[in-house]
Coordinates of C-alpha atoms in Angstrom, one line a residue:
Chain A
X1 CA 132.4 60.7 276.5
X2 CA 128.6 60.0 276.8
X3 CA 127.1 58.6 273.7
X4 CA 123.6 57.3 272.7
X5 CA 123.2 54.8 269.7
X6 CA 119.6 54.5 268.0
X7 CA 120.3 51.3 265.7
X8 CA 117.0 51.8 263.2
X9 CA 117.6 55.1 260.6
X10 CA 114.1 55.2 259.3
X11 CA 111.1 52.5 260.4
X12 CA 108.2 52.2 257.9
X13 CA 104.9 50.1 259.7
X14 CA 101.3 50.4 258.8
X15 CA 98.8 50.9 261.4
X16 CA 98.4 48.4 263.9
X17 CA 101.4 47.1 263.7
X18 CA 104.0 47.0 267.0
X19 CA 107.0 49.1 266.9
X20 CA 110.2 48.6 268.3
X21 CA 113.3 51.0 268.0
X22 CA 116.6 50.3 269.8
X23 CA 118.6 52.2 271.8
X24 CA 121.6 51.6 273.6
X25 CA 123.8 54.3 275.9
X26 CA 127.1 54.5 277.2
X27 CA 127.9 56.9 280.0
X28 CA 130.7 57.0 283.0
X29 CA 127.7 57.4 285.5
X30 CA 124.5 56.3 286.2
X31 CA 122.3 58.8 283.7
X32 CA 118.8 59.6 283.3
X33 CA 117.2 58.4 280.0
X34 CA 114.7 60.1 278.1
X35 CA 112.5 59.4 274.9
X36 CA 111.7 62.9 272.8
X37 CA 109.3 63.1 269.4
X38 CA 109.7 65.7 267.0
X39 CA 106.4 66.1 264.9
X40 CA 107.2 67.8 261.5
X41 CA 107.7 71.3 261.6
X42 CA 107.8 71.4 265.3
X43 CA 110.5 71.2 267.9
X44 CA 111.3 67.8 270.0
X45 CA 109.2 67.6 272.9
X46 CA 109.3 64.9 276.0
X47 CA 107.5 61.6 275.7
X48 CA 108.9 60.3 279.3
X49 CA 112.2 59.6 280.6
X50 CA 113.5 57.3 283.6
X51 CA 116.5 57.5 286.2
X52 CA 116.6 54.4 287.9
X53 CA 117.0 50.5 286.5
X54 CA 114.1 48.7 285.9
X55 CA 111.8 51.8 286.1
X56 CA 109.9 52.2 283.1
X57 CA 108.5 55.3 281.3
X58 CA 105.3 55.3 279.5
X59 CA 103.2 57.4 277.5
X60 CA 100.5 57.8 274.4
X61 CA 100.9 54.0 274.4
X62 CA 104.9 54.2 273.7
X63 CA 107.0 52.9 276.8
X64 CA 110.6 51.9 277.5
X65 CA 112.8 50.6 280.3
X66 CA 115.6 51.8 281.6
X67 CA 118.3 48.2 281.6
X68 CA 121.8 48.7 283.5
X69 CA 122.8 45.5 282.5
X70 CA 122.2 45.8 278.9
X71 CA 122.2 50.0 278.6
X72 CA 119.7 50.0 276.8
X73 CA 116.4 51.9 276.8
X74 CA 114.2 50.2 273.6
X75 CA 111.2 52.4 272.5
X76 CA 108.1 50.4 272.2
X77 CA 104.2 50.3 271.2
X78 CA 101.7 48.0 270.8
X79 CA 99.7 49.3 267.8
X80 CA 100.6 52.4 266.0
X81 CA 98.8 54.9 264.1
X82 CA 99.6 57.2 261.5
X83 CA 99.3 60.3 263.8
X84 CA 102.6 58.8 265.5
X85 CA 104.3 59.2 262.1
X86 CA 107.3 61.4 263.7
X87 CA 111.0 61.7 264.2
X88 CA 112.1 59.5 267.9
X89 CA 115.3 60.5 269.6
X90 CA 116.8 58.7 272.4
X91 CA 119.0 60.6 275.0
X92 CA 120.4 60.9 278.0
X93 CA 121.5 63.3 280.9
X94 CA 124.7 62.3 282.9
X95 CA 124.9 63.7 286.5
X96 CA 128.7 62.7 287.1
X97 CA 131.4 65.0 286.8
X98 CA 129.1 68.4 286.3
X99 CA 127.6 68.0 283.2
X100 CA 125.3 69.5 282.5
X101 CA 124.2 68.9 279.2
X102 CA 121.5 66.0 276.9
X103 CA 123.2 63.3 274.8
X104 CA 121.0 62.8 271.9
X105 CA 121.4 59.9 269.5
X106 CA 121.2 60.3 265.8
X107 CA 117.2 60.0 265.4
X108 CA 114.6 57.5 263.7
X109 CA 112.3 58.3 261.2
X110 CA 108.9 56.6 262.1
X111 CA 106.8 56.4 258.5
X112 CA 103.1 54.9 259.2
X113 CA 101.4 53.7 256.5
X114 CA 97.4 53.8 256.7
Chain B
X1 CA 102.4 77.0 279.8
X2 CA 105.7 76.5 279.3
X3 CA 107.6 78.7 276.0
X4 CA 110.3 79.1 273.9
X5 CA 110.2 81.4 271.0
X6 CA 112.7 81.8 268.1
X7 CA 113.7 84.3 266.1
X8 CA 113.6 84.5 262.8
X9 CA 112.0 81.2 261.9
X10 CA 113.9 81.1 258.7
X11 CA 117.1 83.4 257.5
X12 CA 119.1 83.0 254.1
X13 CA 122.4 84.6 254.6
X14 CA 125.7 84.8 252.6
X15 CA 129.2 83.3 252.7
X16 CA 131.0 85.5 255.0
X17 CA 128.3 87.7 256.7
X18 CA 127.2 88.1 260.1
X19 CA 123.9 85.8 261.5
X20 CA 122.4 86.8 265.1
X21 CA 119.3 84.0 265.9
X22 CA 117.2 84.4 269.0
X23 CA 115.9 82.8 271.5
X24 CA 113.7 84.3 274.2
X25 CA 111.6 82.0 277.2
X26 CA 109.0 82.7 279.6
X27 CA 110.0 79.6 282.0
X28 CA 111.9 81.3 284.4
X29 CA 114.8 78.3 283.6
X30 CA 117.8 78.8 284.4
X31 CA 119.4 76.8 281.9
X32 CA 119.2 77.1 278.2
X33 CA 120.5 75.7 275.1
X34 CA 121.4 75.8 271.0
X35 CA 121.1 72.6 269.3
X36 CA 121.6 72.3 265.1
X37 CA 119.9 70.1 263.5
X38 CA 121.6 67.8 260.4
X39 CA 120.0 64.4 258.6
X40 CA 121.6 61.7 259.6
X41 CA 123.8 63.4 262.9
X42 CA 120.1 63.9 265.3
X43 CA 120.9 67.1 267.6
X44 CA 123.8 68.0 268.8
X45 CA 124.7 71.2 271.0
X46 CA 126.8 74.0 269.9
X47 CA 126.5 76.4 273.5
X48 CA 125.1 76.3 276.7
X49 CA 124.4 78.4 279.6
X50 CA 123.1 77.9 283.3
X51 CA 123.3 81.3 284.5
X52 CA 123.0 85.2 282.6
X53 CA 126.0 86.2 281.4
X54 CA 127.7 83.6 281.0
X55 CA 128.0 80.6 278.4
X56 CA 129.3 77.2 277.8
X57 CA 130.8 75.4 275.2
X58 CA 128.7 72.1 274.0
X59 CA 129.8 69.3 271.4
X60 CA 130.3 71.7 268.5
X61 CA 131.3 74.9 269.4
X62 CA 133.5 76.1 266.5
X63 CA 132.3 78.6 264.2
X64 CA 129.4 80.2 266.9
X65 CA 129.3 82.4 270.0
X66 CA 127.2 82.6 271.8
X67 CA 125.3 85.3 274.3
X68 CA 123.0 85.5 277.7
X69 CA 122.2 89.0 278.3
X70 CA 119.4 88.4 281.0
X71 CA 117.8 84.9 282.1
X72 CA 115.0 85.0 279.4
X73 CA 117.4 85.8 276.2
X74 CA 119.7 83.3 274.7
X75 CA 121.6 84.6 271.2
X76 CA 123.6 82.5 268.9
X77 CA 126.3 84.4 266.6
X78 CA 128.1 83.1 263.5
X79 CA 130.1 85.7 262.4
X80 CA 131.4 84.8 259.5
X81 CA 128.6 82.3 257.8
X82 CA 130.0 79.4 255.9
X83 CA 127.9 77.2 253.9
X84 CA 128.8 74.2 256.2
X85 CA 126.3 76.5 258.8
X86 CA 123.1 75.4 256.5
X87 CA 121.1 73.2 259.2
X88 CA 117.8 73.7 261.4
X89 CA 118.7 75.3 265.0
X90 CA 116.7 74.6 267.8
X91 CA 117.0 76.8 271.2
X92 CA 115.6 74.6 274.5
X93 CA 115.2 75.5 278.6
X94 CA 114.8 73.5 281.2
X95 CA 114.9 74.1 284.9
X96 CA 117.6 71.9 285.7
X97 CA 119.8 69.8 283.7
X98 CA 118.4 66.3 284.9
X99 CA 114.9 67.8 284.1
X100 CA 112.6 68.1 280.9
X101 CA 114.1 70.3 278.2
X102 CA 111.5 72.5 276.0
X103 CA 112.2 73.7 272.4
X104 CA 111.4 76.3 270.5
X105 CA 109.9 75.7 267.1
X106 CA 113.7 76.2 265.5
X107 CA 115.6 78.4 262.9
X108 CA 115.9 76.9 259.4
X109 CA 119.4 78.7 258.3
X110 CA 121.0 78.1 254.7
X111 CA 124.3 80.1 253.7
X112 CA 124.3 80.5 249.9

């Protein structure tokens, strides 16, 4: 089955610095990837997503994009702040076959230090 | 603006009884969702559905039904609570299933 692989747990970086989190996908198809933040206390809401290769999603300063050859989807920013302290989840939507469902991976834990 | 409300926001139920959460949205989305929420396993969905009355199973359907009286109202049901149930649940919608999905603000759920 689908599955979506987010390689960092937790990510602690003090302001300013440049984040990277990794994530990989496997899926039978050719899926749509998205990028969602969950700010504490709230539900997950869309950053951006992309459906083709090579397109790249950007928002807030946070973009990604969307490698075939590699499946992988890597979240990045340039400078972060302590407002983007949050929860980051990586997942993906798989046309083929009817389903109709997201794929999330497991989460990371973004800790910004002041 | 899009909406997804949840109800209750938190519940504390017993081994063994009966737990109803609800979700209700003003999207006019066809599809709509129940997610839990565990440290360390990210979301994963227990039920589905794309149309009223009607339901699907997701990744983790064991141990919930689930119920989609009208477009706007999405129910999940654990009849008999176990403690393994503890977790946050989150209920979504989207319009489509390649599209955006919106959550409501969750459910935090512990079985004692």
């Amino acid at each position: 089955g689908d599955s979506v692989t987010q390689t960092e747990g937790q990510v602690a970086l003090s302001e300013e610095d440049f984040l990277t989190i990794h994530c990989n996908y496997s899926a039978s198809g050719y899926p749509t990837l998205f990028w969602y933040v969950q700010y504490p206390g709230e539900g997950p809401q869309l950053l951006f997503r992309a459906s083709r290769d090579k397109e790249k999603g950007s928002s807030r300063g946070f973009e990604a994009t969307y490698d075939k050859g590699t499946t992988s989807f890597h979240l990045r920013k340039a400078s972060v702040q302590e407002s983007d302290s949050a929860v980051y989840y990586c997942a993906l939507s798989d046309s083929t076959g009817g389903n109709n469902k997201l794929t999330f991976g497991q989460g990371t834990v973004l800790s910004v230090i002041p | 603006e899009a909406a997804v409300t949840q109800s209750p926001r938190s519940k504390v139920a017993v081994t063994g009884g009966k737990v109803t959460l609800s979700c209700h949205q003003t999207n006019n989305h066809d599809y709509m969702y129940w997610y839990r929420q565990d440290t360390g396993h990210g979301l994963r969905l227990i039920h589905y559905s794309y149309v009223a009355d009607s339901t699907e199973k997701g990744d983790i359907p064991d141990g919930y039904k689930a119920s989609r009286p009208s477009q706007e109202n999405f129910s999940l049901i654990l009849e008999l609570a176990s403690l393994s149930q503890t977790a946050v649940y989150f209920c979504a919608s989207s319009r489509d299933r390649l599209y955006e999905q919106y959550f409501g603000p969750g459910t935090r759920l512990t079985v004692l």
